[in-house]
PDB file of C-alpha atoms in Angstrom:
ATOM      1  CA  UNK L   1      31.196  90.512  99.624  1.00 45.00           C
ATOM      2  CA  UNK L   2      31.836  93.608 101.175  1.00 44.00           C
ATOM      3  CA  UNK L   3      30.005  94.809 104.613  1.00 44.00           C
ATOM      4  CA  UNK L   4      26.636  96.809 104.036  1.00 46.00           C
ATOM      5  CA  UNK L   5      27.222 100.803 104.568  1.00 47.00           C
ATOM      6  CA  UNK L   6      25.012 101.787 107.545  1.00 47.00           C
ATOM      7  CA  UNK L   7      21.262 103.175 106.341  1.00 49.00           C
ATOM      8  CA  UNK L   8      20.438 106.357 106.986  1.00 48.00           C
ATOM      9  CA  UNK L   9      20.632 107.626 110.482  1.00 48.00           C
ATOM     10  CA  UNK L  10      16.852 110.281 111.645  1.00 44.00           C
ATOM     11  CA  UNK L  11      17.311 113.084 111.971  1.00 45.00           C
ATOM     12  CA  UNK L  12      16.987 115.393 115.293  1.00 42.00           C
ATOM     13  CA  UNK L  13      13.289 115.751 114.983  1.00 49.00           C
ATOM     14  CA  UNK L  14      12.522 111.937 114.072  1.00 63.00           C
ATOM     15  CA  UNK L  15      11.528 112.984 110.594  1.00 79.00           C
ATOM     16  CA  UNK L  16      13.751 112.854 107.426  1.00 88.00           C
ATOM     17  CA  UNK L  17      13.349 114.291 103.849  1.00 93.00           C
ATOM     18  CA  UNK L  18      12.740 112.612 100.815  1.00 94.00           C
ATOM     19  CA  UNK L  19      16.001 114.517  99.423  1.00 95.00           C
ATOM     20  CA  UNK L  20      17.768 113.292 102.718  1.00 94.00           C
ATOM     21  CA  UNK L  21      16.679 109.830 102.099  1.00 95.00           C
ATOM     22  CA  UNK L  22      17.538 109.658  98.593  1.00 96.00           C
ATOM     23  CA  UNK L  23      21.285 111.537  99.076  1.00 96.00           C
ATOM     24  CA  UNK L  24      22.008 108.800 101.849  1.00 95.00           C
ATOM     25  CA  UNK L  25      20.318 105.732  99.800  1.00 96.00           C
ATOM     26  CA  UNK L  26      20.706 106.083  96.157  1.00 96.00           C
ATOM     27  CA  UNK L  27      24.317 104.172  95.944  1.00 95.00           C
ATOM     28  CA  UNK L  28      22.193 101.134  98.117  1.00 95.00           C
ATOM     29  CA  UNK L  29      19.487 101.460  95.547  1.00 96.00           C
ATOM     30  CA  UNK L  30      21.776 101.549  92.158  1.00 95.00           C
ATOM     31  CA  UNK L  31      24.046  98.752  93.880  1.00 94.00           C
ATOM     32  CA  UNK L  32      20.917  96.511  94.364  1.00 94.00           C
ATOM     33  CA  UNK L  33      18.811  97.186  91.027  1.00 94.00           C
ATOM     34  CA  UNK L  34      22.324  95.833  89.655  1.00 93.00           C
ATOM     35  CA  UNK L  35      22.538  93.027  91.579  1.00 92.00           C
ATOM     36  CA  UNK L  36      18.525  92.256  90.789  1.00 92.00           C
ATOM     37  CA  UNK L  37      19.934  92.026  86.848  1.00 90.00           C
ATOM     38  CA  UNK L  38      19.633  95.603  85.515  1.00 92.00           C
ATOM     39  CA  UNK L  39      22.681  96.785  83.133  1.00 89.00           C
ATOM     40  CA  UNK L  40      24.323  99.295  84.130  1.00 90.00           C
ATOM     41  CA  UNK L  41      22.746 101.408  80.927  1.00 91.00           C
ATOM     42  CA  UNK L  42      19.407 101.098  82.541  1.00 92.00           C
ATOM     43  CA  UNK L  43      20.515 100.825  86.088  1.00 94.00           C
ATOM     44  CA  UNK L  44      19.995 105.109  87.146  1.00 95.00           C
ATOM     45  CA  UNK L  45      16.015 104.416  85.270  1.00 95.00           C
ATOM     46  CA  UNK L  46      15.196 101.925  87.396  1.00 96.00           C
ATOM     47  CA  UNK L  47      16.900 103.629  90.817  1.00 97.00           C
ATOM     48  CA  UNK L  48      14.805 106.741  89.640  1.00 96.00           C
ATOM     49  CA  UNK L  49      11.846 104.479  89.308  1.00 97.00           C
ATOM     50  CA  UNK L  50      12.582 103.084  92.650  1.00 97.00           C
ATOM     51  CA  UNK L  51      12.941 106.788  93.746  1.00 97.00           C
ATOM     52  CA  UNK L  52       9.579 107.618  92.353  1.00 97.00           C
ATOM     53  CA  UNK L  53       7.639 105.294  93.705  1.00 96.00           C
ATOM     54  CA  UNK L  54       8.539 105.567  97.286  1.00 96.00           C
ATOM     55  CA  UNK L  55       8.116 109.457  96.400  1.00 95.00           C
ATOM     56  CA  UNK L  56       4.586 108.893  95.828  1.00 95.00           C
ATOM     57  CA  UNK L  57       4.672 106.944  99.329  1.00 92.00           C
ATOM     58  CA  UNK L  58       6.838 109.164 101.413  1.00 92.00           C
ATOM     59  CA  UNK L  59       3.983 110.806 103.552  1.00 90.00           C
ATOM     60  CA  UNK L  60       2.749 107.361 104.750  1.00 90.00           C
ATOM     61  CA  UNK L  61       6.164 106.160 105.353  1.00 88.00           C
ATOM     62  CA  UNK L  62       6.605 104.918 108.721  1.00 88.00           C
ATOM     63  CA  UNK L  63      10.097 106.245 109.571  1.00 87.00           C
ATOM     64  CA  UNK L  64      10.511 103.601 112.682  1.00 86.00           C
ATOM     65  CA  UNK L  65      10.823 100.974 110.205  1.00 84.00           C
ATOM     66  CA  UNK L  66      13.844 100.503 107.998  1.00 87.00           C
ATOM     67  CA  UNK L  67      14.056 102.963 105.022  1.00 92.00           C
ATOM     68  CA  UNK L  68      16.397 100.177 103.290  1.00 92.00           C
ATOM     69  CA  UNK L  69      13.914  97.019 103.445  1.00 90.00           C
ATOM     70  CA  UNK L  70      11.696  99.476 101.429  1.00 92.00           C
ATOM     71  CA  UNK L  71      13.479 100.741  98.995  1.00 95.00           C
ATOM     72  CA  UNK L  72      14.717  96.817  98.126  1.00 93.00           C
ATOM     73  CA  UNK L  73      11.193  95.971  98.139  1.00 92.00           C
ATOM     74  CA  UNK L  74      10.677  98.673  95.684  1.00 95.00           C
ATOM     75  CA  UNK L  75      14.042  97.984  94.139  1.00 95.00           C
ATOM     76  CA  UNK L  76      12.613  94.024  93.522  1.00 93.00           C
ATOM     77  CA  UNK L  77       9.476  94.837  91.845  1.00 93.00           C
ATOM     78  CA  UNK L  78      10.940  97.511  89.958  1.00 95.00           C
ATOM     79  CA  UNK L  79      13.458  95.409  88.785  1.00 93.00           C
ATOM     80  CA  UNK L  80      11.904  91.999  87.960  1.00 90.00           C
ATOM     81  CA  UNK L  81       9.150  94.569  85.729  1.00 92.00           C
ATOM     82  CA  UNK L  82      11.949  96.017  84.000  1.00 91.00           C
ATOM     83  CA  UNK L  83      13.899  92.460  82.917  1.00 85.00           C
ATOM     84  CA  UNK L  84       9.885  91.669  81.719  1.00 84.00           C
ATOM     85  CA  UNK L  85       9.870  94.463  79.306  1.00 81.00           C
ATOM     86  CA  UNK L  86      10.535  93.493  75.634  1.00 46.00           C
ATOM     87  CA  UNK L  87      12.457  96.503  75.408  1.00 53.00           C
ATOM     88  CA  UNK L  88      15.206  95.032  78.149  1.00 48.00           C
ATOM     89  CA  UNK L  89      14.624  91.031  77.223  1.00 50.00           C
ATOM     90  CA  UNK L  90      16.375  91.508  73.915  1.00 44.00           C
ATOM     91  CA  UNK L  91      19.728  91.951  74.705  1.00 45.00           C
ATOM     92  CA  UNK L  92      21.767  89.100  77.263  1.00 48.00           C
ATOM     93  CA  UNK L  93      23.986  91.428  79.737  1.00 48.00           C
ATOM     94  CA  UNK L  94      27.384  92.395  78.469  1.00 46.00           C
ATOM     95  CA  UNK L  95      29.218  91.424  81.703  1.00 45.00           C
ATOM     96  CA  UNK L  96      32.508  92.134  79.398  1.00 45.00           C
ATOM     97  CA  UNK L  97      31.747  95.727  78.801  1.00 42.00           C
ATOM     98  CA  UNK L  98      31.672  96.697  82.392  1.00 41.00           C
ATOM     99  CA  UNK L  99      32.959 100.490  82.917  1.00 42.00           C
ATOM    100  CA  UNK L 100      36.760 101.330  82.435  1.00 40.00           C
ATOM    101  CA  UNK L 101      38.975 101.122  85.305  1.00 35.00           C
ATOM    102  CA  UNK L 102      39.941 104.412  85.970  1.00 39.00           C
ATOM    103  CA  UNK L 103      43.649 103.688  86.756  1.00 40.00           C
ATOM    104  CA  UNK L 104      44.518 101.053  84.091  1.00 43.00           C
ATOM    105  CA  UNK L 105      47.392  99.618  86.232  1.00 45.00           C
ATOM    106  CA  UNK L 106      45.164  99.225  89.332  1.00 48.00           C
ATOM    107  CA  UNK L 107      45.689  95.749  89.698  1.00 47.00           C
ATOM    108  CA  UNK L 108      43.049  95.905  93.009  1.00 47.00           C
ATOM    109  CA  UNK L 109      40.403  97.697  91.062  1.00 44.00           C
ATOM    110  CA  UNK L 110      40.578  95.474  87.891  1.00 51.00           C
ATOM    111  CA  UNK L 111      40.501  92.428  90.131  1.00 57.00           C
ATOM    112  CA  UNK L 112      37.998  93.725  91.970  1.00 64.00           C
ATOM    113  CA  UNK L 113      35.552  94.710  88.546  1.00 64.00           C
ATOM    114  CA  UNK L 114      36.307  90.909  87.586  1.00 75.00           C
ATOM    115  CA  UNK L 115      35.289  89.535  90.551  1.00 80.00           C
ATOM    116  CA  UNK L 116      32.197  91.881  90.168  1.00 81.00           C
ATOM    117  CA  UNK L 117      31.226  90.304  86.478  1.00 84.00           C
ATOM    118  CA  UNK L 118      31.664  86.686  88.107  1.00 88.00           C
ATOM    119  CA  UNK L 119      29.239  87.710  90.663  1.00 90.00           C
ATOM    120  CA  UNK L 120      27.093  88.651  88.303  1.00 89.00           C
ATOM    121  CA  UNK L 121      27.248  86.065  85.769  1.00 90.00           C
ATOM    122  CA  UNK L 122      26.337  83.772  88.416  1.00 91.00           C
ATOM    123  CA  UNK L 123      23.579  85.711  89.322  1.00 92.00           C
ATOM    124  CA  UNK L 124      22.244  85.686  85.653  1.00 89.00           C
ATOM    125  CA  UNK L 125      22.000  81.557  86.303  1.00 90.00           C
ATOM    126  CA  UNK L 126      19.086  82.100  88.842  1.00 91.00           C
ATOM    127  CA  UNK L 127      15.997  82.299  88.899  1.00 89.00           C
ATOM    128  CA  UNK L 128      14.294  85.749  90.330  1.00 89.00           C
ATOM    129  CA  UNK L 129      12.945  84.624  93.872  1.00 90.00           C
ATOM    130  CA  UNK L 130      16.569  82.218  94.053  1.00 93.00           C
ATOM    131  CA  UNK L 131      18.408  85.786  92.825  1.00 92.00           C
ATOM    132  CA  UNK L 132      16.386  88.159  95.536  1.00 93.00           C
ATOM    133  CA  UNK L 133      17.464  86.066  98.391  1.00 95.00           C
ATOM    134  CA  UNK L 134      20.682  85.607  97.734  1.00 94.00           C
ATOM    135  CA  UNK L 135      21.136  89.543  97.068  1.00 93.00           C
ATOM    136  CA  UNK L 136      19.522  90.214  99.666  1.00 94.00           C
ATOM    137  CA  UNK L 137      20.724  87.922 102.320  1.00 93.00           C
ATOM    138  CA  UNK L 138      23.890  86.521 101.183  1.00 91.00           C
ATOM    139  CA  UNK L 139      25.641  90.042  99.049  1.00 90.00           C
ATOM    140  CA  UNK L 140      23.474  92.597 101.198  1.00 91.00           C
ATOM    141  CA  UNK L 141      23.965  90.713 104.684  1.00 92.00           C
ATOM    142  CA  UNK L 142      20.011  91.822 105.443  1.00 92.00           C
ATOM    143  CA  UNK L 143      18.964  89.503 108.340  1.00 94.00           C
ATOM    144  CA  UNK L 144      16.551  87.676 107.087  1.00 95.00           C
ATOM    145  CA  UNK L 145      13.521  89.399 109.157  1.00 94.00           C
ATOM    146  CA  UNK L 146      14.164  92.117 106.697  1.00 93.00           C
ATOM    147  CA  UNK L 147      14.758  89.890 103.121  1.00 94.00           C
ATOM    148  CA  UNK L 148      11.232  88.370 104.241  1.00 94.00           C
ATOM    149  CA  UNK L 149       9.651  91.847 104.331  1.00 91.00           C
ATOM    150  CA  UNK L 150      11.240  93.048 101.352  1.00 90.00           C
ATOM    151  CA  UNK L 151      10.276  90.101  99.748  1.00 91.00           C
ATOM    152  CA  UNK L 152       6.584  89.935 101.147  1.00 90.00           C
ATOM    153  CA  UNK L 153       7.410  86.137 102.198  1.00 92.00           C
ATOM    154  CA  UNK L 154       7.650  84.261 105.517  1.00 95.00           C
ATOM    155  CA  UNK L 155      10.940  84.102 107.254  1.00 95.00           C
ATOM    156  CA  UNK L 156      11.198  80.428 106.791  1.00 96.00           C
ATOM    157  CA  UNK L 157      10.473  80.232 102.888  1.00 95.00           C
ATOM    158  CA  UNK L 158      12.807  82.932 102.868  1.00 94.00           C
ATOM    159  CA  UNK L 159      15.396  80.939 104.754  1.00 95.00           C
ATOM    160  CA  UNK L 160      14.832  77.732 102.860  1.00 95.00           C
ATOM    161  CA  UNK L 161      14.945  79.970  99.631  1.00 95.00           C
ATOM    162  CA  UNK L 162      18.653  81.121 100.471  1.00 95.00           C
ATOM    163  CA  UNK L 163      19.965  77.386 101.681  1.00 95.00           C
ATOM    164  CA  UNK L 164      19.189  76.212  98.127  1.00 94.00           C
ATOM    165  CA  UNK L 165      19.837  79.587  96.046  1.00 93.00           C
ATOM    166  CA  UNK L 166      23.443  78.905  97.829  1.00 91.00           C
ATOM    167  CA  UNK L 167      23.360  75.415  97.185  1.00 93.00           C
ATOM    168  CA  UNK L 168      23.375  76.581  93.034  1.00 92.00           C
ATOM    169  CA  UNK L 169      24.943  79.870  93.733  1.00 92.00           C
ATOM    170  CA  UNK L 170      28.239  79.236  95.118  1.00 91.00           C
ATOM    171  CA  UNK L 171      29.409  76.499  93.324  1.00 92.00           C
ATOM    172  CA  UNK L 172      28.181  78.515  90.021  1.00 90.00           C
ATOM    173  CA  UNK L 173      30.902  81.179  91.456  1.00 90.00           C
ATOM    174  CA  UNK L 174      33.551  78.786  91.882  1.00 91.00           C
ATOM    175  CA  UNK L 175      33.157  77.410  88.440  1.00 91.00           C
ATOM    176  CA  UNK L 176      33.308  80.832  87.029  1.00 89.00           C
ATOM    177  CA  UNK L 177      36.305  81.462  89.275  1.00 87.00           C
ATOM    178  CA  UNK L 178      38.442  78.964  88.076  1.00 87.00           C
ATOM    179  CA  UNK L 179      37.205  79.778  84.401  1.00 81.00           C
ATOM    180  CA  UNK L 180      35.228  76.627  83.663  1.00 63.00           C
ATOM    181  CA  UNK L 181      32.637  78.255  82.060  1.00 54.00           C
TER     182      UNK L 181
END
């Protein structure tokens, strides 16, 4: 679970762009939407989706509060509409066609793209409020202030939430890891 890249940084006057924004935050965005369940074939759709909402927002944006719990709100909603759609329930995720490694004899990158699928098989096993929190909190390291806000919930739900989506998560990911599945 690697360490969160910093958000974006103001700039000089206190006021960013939306094309600053989204330069600095689409990776965050695309990383999450994947994490919420999107394939990868429909992950840049829903990131653009995420995009265009907070577009339509921008103006109102209050730029003293964190750019990052907003777009994972927006990245949540976004998400959990586009797993409703018919046209995305039909298929179970591939987690075996992930992309190519681009050095084959990479033995850190491989590893790295299994681990990845693991992650995200065991993700697959939770329900949508259990999968947001432990996104969020556990893979994201938000504190949980911010997973609350995202997630429009009270800190302590939110807390109780994660102790129990951990509870199922972790030893889902062990299982997987030692190929008991």
């Amino acid at each position: 679970m690697a360490a969160a890249a910093p958000s974006l940084q103001l700039v000089p006057n206190g006021r960013s762009t939306f094309r600053e924004v989204y330069d600095a935050e689409f990776a965050y965005v695309w990383r999450i939407v994947r994490r919420f369940g999107i394939e990868e074939r429909n992950a840049e759709d829903c990131a653009q989706e995420v995009f265009f909402r907070f577009h339509q927002n921008f103006a109102s944006w209050d730029q003293t509060r964190s750019v990052r719990a907003l777009l994972g709100g927006y990245a949540f909603r976004v998400a959990s509409e586009m797993r409703k759609r018919a046209s995305t329930r039909r298929e179970k995720p591939a987690f075996d066609q992930m992309p190519e490694v681009a050095h084959a004899g990479d033995a850190r990158m491989e590893g790295s793209l299994d681990a990845s699928r693991l992650v995200q098989r065991a993700l697959a096993e939770l329900g949508d409020d259990e999968r947001a929190v432990v996104v969020l909190g556990l893979l994201e390291e938000r504190p949980m202030r911010e997973v609350a806000e995202i997630l429009g919930e009270n800190e302590n739900t939110c807390s109780g939430r994660l102790r129990r989506a951990r509870e199922r998560f972790l030893p889902l990911l062990r299982t997987l890891m030692r190929g008991d599945s």
